[in-house]
Structure formats: structure tokens, C-alpha cells
Amino acid sequence: MHLHKYEKIWLIFGGGSLVVFLLILGFGAFYLGTHPQSHGATIDPDNLEANEAFERENLGLTQVDEDRYIVNVVASTFNYDLGDDEEGNPVSHIEIPKGSTVLFQAVTQDVIHGFNIAGTNVNMMVEPGYISSLEVEMNQTGEFTLVCNEYCGVGHHMMFATVEVVD
Ligand code: CUA
């Protein structure tokens, strides 16, 4: 079989483009840890407490095993509800020991909110009717800010909490 010179060049170019495309895709998906969308389960936004995880006393940080934690959050305009502390004051700061595996579960009772722990790989959209969840290992110490990165109204910029990873 005889291939014309240009035919050969374009075949190589085409094949090469495919390889480059797959490499970029693989780099984004595996090396950078890009994850699929985090909305697995559904929830009634008008009755969040029907789900045990989002009952008032189960909000915020809960230790479930030696190095495993769950953080349940109810987002609303313009607040992240992390439950109350012992004195009954709303929690806006949580501390997690370095190296812990943390399952973040977030829901919204009104509009779409964001759930981004700046400087980490935690970045979810929180949509009415869905439970957004993501499990991560917190290996970097420091104080991180949980911010809303979906515009949700006039108080959007006031919507934040802090997550501290301690040694
Ligand atoms: Cu909530 Cu922006």
C-alpha cells in the first residue's frame, strides 16, 4: 500500500493530537484530582431535618472513628450552619487534626450556594434538593476559609466559616 506524503503527515498529526488530548484529560482527572460532581443523594429542601445527618444536633463536626470525621452543613442565605457549641452559640470555626479523613456533607434550604474550602481540593456546588458530599484527607495544616463561590444574593460575600487543620 502506498501512502501519499501528506496523507502520512496528517495521519501522524491526527494520531498525535489524540494522544495529547488523552494525556491532558488524564492529567486533569488523575494527577490534579478533578472529581465528578458530588451530588449523589437527594433531600427534601423544605424538610432537611427528616434526614438524620441534618438534624440540628448533628450539624457541624462529628468524630466517627480515630481519624475520621463528618462535617454536616446547612447552607442558607447568607450563612453556613455548623450547629451550636456547648454554650448554644452558632459555630463558625472547626478544627480538624492533620491527616484526618473528613466527609463533608452540605445541603441548602433555599438557593444554590457554593462550598469551597479555599486552598484545598474541596469545592462543591450546593443545590436545593441534593446532598453534596465529598470525602477528603486533610494533610495540610493551617487555617482555611470555607467560602460561598456561587453568587446567592446581597449577602453572598458575608457567607463564610473557617476550617483549621491542626498538628
Ligand atoms: Cu451563598 Cu453565595
PDB file of C-alpha atoms and ligand atoms in Angstrom:
ATOM      1  CA  MET A   1       0.000   0.000   0.000  1.00  0.00           C
ATOM      2  CA  HIS A   2       1.301   3.398  -0.872  1.00  0.00           C
ATOM      3  CA  LEU A   3       0.532   6.432   1.302  1.00  0.00           C
ATOM      4  CA  HIS A   4       0.875   9.867  -0.084  1.00  0.00           C
ATOM      5  CA  LYS A   5       3.347  12.009   1.876  1.00  0.00           C
ATOM      6  CA  TYR A   6       0.687  14.495   3.042  1.00  0.00           C
ATOM      7  CA  GLU A   7      -1.615  11.671   3.976  1.00  0.00           C
ATOM      8  CA  LYS A   8       1.102  10.316   6.242  1.00  0.00           C
ATOM      9  CA  ILE A   9       1.766  13.705   7.834  1.00  0.00           C
ATOM     10  CA  TRP A  10      -1.920  14.251   8.583  1.00  0.00           C
ATOM     11  CA  LEU A  11      -2.295  10.731   9.949  1.00  0.00           C
ATOM     12  CA  ILE A  12       0.592  11.340  12.346  1.00  0.00           C
ATOM     13  CA  PHE A  13      -0.811  14.754  13.256  1.00  0.00           C
ATOM     14  CA  GLY A  14      -4.247  13.272  13.894  1.00  0.00           C
ATOM     15  CA  GLY A  15      -2.921  10.402  15.968  1.00  0.00           C
ATOM     16  CA  GLY A  16      -0.621  12.742  17.871  1.00  0.00           C
ATOM     17  CA  SER A  17      -3.483  15.121  18.669  1.00  0.00           C
ATOM     18  CA  LEU A  18      -5.484  12.250  20.122  1.00  0.00           C
ATOM     19  CA  VAL A  19      -2.584  11.221  22.363  1.00  0.00           C
ATOM     20  CA  VAL A  20      -2.077  14.821  23.563  1.00  0.00           C
ATOM     21  CA  PHE A  21      -5.806  15.126  24.249  1.00  0.00           C
ATOM     22  CA  LEU A  22      -5.856  11.916  26.303  1.00  0.00           C
ATOM     23  CA  LEU A  23      -2.747  12.992  28.222  1.00  0.00           C
ATOM     24  CA  ILE A  24      -4.344  16.341  29.143  1.00  0.00           C
ATOM     25  CA  LEU A  25      -7.545  14.569  30.165  1.00  0.00           C
ATOM     26  CA  GLY A  26      -5.637  12.038  32.264  1.00  0.00           C
ATOM     27  CA  PHE A  27      -3.542  14.776  33.896  1.00  0.00           C
ATOM     28  CA  GLY A  28      -6.656  16.721  34.871  1.00  0.00           C
ATOM     29  CA  ALA A  29      -8.591  13.715  36.100  1.00  0.00           C
ATOM     30  CA  PHE A  30      -5.935  11.777  37.985  1.00  0.00           C
ATOM     31  CA  TYR A  31      -2.944  13.965  38.747  1.00  0.00           C
ATOM     32  CA  LEU A  32      -4.905  17.101  39.676  1.00  0.00           C
ATOM     33  CA  GLY A  33      -7.604  15.006  41.324  1.00  0.00           C
ATOM     34  CA  THR A  34     -10.537  16.571  39.494  1.00  0.00           C
ATOM     35  CA  HIS A  35     -13.589  14.771  40.747  1.00  0.00           C
ATOM     36  CA  PRO A  36     -17.004  14.075  39.269  1.00  0.00           C
ATOM     37  CA  GLN A  37     -19.946  16.077  40.572  1.00  0.00           C
ATOM     38  CA  SER A  38     -20.658  15.412  44.187  1.00  0.00           C
ATOM     39  CA  HIS A  39     -24.475  15.275  44.226  1.00  0.00           C
ATOM     40  CA  GLY A  40     -25.249  11.631  44.821  1.00  0.00           C
ATOM     41  CA  ALA A  41     -28.313  11.662  47.038  1.00  0.00           C
ATOM     42  CA  THR A  42     -31.484  13.741  47.090  1.00  0.00           C
ATOM     43  CA  ILE A  43     -33.141  15.527  50.018  1.00  0.00           C
ATOM     44  CA  ASP A  44     -36.358  17.494  50.570  1.00  0.00           C
ATOM     45  CA  PRO A  45     -35.153  21.129  50.859  1.00  0.00           C
ATOM     46  CA  ASP A  46     -38.290  22.038  52.833  1.00  0.00           C
ATOM     47  CA  ASN A  47     -37.709  19.300  55.385  1.00  0.00           C
ATOM     48  CA  LEU A  48     -33.945  18.887  55.761  1.00  0.00           C
ATOM     49  CA  GLU A  49     -34.259  17.549  59.293  1.00  0.00           C
ATOM     50  CA  ALA A  50     -36.060  14.475  58.016  1.00  0.00           C
ATOM     51  CA  ASN A  51     -32.553  13.328  57.123  1.00  0.00           C
ATOM     52  CA  GLU A  52     -30.711  12.342  60.302  1.00  0.00           C
ATOM     53  CA  ALA A  53     -27.440  13.931  59.174  1.00  0.00           C
ATOM     54  CA  PHE A  54     -29.076  17.356  59.036  1.00  0.00           C
ATOM     55  CA  GLU A  55     -30.901  17.269  62.344  1.00  0.00           C
ATOM     56  CA  ARG A  56     -29.851  20.286  64.385  1.00  0.00           C
ATOM     57  CA  GLU A  57     -27.738  18.282  66.878  1.00  0.00           C
ATOM     58  CA  ASN A  58     -25.854  16.511  64.079  1.00  0.00           C
ATOM     59  CA  LEU A  59     -24.662  19.664  62.328  1.00  0.00           C
ATOM     60  CA  GLY A  60     -21.000  20.612  62.380  1.00  0.00           C
ATOM     61  CA  LEU A  61     -18.051  18.410  63.193  1.00  0.00           C
ATOM     62  CA  THR A  62     -18.548  14.852  64.452  1.00  0.00           C
ATOM     63  CA  GLN A  63     -15.784  12.346  65.085  1.00  0.00           C
ATOM     64  CA  VAL A  64     -16.805   8.919  63.829  1.00  0.00           C
ATOM     65  CA  ASP A  65     -13.560   6.982  64.241  1.00  0.00           C
ATOM     66  CA  GLU A  66      -9.976   7.517  65.401  1.00  0.00           C
ATOM     67  CA  ASP A  67      -9.054   9.622  62.369  1.00  0.00           C
ATOM     68  CA  ARG A  68     -12.395  10.001  60.621  1.00  0.00           C
ATOM     69  CA  TYR A  69     -14.772  12.911  60.847  1.00  0.00           C
ATOM     70  CA  ILE A  70     -18.031  14.036  59.310  1.00  0.00           C
ATOM     71  CA  VAL A  71     -18.925  17.678  58.815  1.00  0.00           C
ATOM     72  CA  ASN A  72     -22.619  18.331  58.145  1.00  0.00           C
ATOM     73  CA  VAL A  73     -23.518  21.796  56.937  1.00  0.00           C
ATOM     74  CA  VAL A  74     -26.774  23.543  56.100  1.00  0.00           C
ATOM     75  CA  ALA A  75     -26.209  26.474  53.787  1.00  0.00           C
ATOM     76  CA  SER A  76     -28.714  29.307  53.550  1.00  0.00           C
ATOM     77  CA  THR A  77     -28.679  32.981  52.650  1.00  0.00           C
ATOM     78  CA  PHE A  78     -26.172  34.056  53.983  1.00  0.00           C
ATOM     79  CA  ASN A  79     -24.767  31.557  56.388  1.00  0.00           C
ATOM     80  CA  TYR A  80     -23.204  28.137  56.846  1.00  0.00           C
ATOM     81  CA  ASP A  81     -24.954  26.434  59.736  1.00  0.00           C
ATOM     82  CA  LEU A  82     -22.440  24.269  61.614  1.00  0.00           C
ATOM     83  CA  GLY A  83     -24.649  23.745  64.649  1.00  0.00           C
ATOM     84  CA  ASP A  84     -24.193  25.229  68.118  1.00  0.00           C
ATOM     85  CA  ASP A  85     -21.380  24.977  70.659  1.00  0.00           C
ATOM     86  CA  GLU A  86     -21.885  23.966  74.324  1.00  0.00           C
ATOM     87  CA  GLU A  87     -22.971  27.491  75.237  1.00  0.00           C
ATOM     88  CA  GLY A  88     -25.544  27.496  72.473  1.00  0.00           C
ATOM     89  CA  ASN A  89     -23.673  29.913  70.220  1.00  0.00           C
ATOM     90  CA  PRO A  90     -23.507  29.223  66.493  1.00  0.00           C
ATOM     91  CA  VAL A  91     -20.284  27.544  65.377  1.00  0.00           C
ATOM     92  CA  SER A  92     -18.320  29.282  62.626  1.00  0.00           C
ATOM     93  CA  HIS A  93     -14.918  27.659  63.128  1.00  0.00           C
ATOM     94  CA  ILE A  94     -14.000  23.989  63.173  1.00  0.00           C
ATOM     95  CA  GLU A  95     -10.712  22.303  63.989  1.00  0.00           C
ATOM     96  CA  ILE A  96      -9.610  19.060  62.410  1.00  0.00           C
ATOM     97  CA  PRO A  97      -6.428  17.110  63.287  1.00  0.00           C
ATOM     98  CA  LYS A  98      -3.938  16.828  60.435  1.00  0.00           C
ATOM     99  CA  GLY A  99      -4.147  13.559  58.500  1.00  0.00           C
ATOM    100  CA  SER A 100      -7.853  13.020  59.210  1.00  0.00           C
ATOM    101  CA  THR A 101     -10.275  11.792  56.615  1.00  0.00           C
ATOM    102  CA  VAL A 102     -13.228  14.128  56.524  1.00  0.00           C
ATOM    103  CA  LEU A 103     -16.568  13.607  54.847  1.00  0.00           C
ATOM    104  CA  PHE A 104     -18.190  16.953  54.081  1.00  0.00           C
ATOM    105  CA  GLN A 105     -21.949  16.819  53.535  1.00  0.00           C
ATOM    106  CA  ALA A 106     -23.720  20.025  52.592  1.00  0.00           C
ATOM    107  CA  VAL A 107     -27.294  20.945  51.751  1.00  0.00           C
ATOM    108  CA  THR A 108     -29.113  24.204  51.104  1.00  0.00           C
ATOM    109  CA  GLN A 109     -32.501  25.263  52.354  1.00  0.00           C
ATOM    110  CA  ASP A 110     -33.013  27.991  49.768  1.00  0.00           C
ATOM    111  CA  VAL A 111     -30.934  28.850  46.698  1.00  0.00           C
ATOM    112  CA  ILE A 112     -27.757  27.464  45.135  1.00  0.00           C
ATOM    113  CA  HIS A 113     -24.653  28.083  47.216  1.00  0.00           C
ATOM    114  CA  GLY A 114     -21.004  27.212  46.795  1.00  0.00           C
ATOM    115  CA  PHE A 115     -18.880  25.212  49.201  1.00  0.00           C
ATOM    116  CA  ASN A 116     -15.231  25.924  48.609  1.00  0.00           C
ATOM    117  CA  ILE A 117     -12.523  25.482  51.213  1.00  0.00           C
ATOM    118  CA  ALA A 118     -10.022  27.836  49.649  1.00  0.00           C
ATOM    119  CA  GLY A 119      -6.564  26.341  49.224  1.00  0.00           C
ATOM    120  CA  THR A 120      -7.836  22.741  49.327  1.00  0.00           C
ATOM    121  CA  ASN A 121      -9.436  20.402  46.835  1.00  0.00           C
ATOM    122  CA  VAL A 122     -12.869  20.834  48.466  1.00  0.00           C
ATOM    123  CA  ASN A 123     -15.110  22.658  46.011  1.00  0.00           C
ATOM    124  CA  MET A 124     -18.762  21.769  45.601  1.00  0.00           C
ATOM    125  CA  MET A 125     -21.937  23.356  44.352  1.00  0.00           C
ATOM    126  CA  VAL A 126     -24.783  23.015  46.842  1.00  0.00           C
ATOM    127  CA  GLU A 127     -28.105  22.717  45.042  1.00  0.00           C
ATOM    128  CA  PRO A 128     -31.609  22.615  46.527  1.00  0.00           C
ATOM    129  CA  GLY A 129     -32.832  19.026  46.653  1.00  0.00           C
ATOM    130  CA  TYR A 130     -29.409  17.394  46.686  1.00  0.00           C
ATOM    131  CA  ILE A 131     -26.834  16.351  49.247  1.00  0.00           C
ATOM    132  CA  SER A 132     -23.394  17.449  48.126  1.00  0.00           C
ATOM    133  CA  SER A 133     -20.736  15.260  49.625  1.00  0.00           C
ATOM    134  CA  LEU A 134     -17.019  14.894  49.314  1.00  0.00           C
ATOM    135  CA  GLU A 135     -14.511  12.893  51.316  1.00  0.00           C
ATOM    136  CA  VAL A 136     -11.002  14.270  51.633  1.00  0.00           C
ATOM    137  CA  GLU A 137      -7.862  13.699  53.629  1.00  0.00           C
ATOM    138  CA  MET A 138      -6.758  16.905  55.331  1.00  0.00           C
ATOM    139  CA  ASN A 139      -2.971  16.776  55.217  1.00  0.00           C
ATOM    140  CA  GLN A 140      -2.050  20.434  55.116  1.00  0.00           C
ATOM    141  CA  THR A 141      -2.029  22.362  58.379  1.00  0.00           C
ATOM    142  CA  GLY A 142      -3.294  25.900  58.568  1.00  0.00           C
ATOM    143  CA  GLU A 143      -6.458  27.908  58.667  1.00  0.00           C
ATOM    144  CA  PHE A 144      -8.629  27.694  55.587  1.00  0.00           C
ATOM    145  CA  THR A 145     -11.703  29.699  54.725  1.00  0.00           C
ATOM    146  CA  LEU A 146     -14.887  27.998  53.664  1.00  0.00           C
ATOM    147  CA  VAL A 147     -16.416  30.385  51.144  1.00  0.00           C
ATOM    148  CA  CYS A 148     -19.509  30.526  49.012  1.00  0.00           C
ATOM    149  CA  ASN A 149     -18.428  30.810  45.402  1.00  0.00           C
ATOM    150  CA  GLU A 150     -21.881  30.839  43.832  1.00  0.00           C
ATOM    151  CA  TYR A 151     -23.496  34.268  43.786  1.00  0.00           C
ATOM    152  CA  CYS A 152     -26.545  33.880  46.043  1.00  0.00           C
ATOM    153  CA  GLY A 153     -27.701  37.420  46.805  1.00  0.00           C
ATOM    154  CA  VAL A 154     -26.737  40.677  48.512  1.00  0.00           C
ATOM    155  CA  GLY A 155     -25.040  38.957  51.464  1.00  0.00           C
ATOM    156  CA  HIS A 156     -23.097  36.494  49.338  1.00  0.00           C
ATOM    157  CA  HIS A 157     -19.731  37.926  50.399  1.00  0.00           C
ATOM    158  CA  MET A 158     -20.589  37.527  54.098  1.00  0.00           C
ATOM    159  CA  MET A 159     -21.056  33.800  53.733  1.00  0.00           C
ATOM    160  CA  PHE A 160     -18.034  32.045  55.183  1.00  0.00           C
ATOM    161  CA  ALA A 161     -16.653  29.921  58.002  1.00  0.00           C
ATOM    162  CA  THR A 162     -13.160  28.769  58.911  1.00  0.00           C
ATOM    163  CA  VAL A 163     -11.646  25.305  58.921  1.00  0.00           C
ATOM    164  CA  GLU A 164      -8.384  24.847  60.803  1.00  0.00           C
ATOM    165  CA  VAL A 165      -6.198  21.809  60.300  1.00  0.00           C
ATOM    166  CA  VAL A 166      -4.019  21.373  63.392  1.00  0.00           C
ATOM    167  CA  ASP A 167      -0.962  19.236  64.096  1.00  0.00           C
TER     168      ASP A 167
HETATM  169 CU1  CUA B   1     -24.109  31.627  49.299  1.00  0.00          CU
HETATM  170 CU2  CUA B   1     -23.024  32.960  47.682  1.00  0.00          CU
END
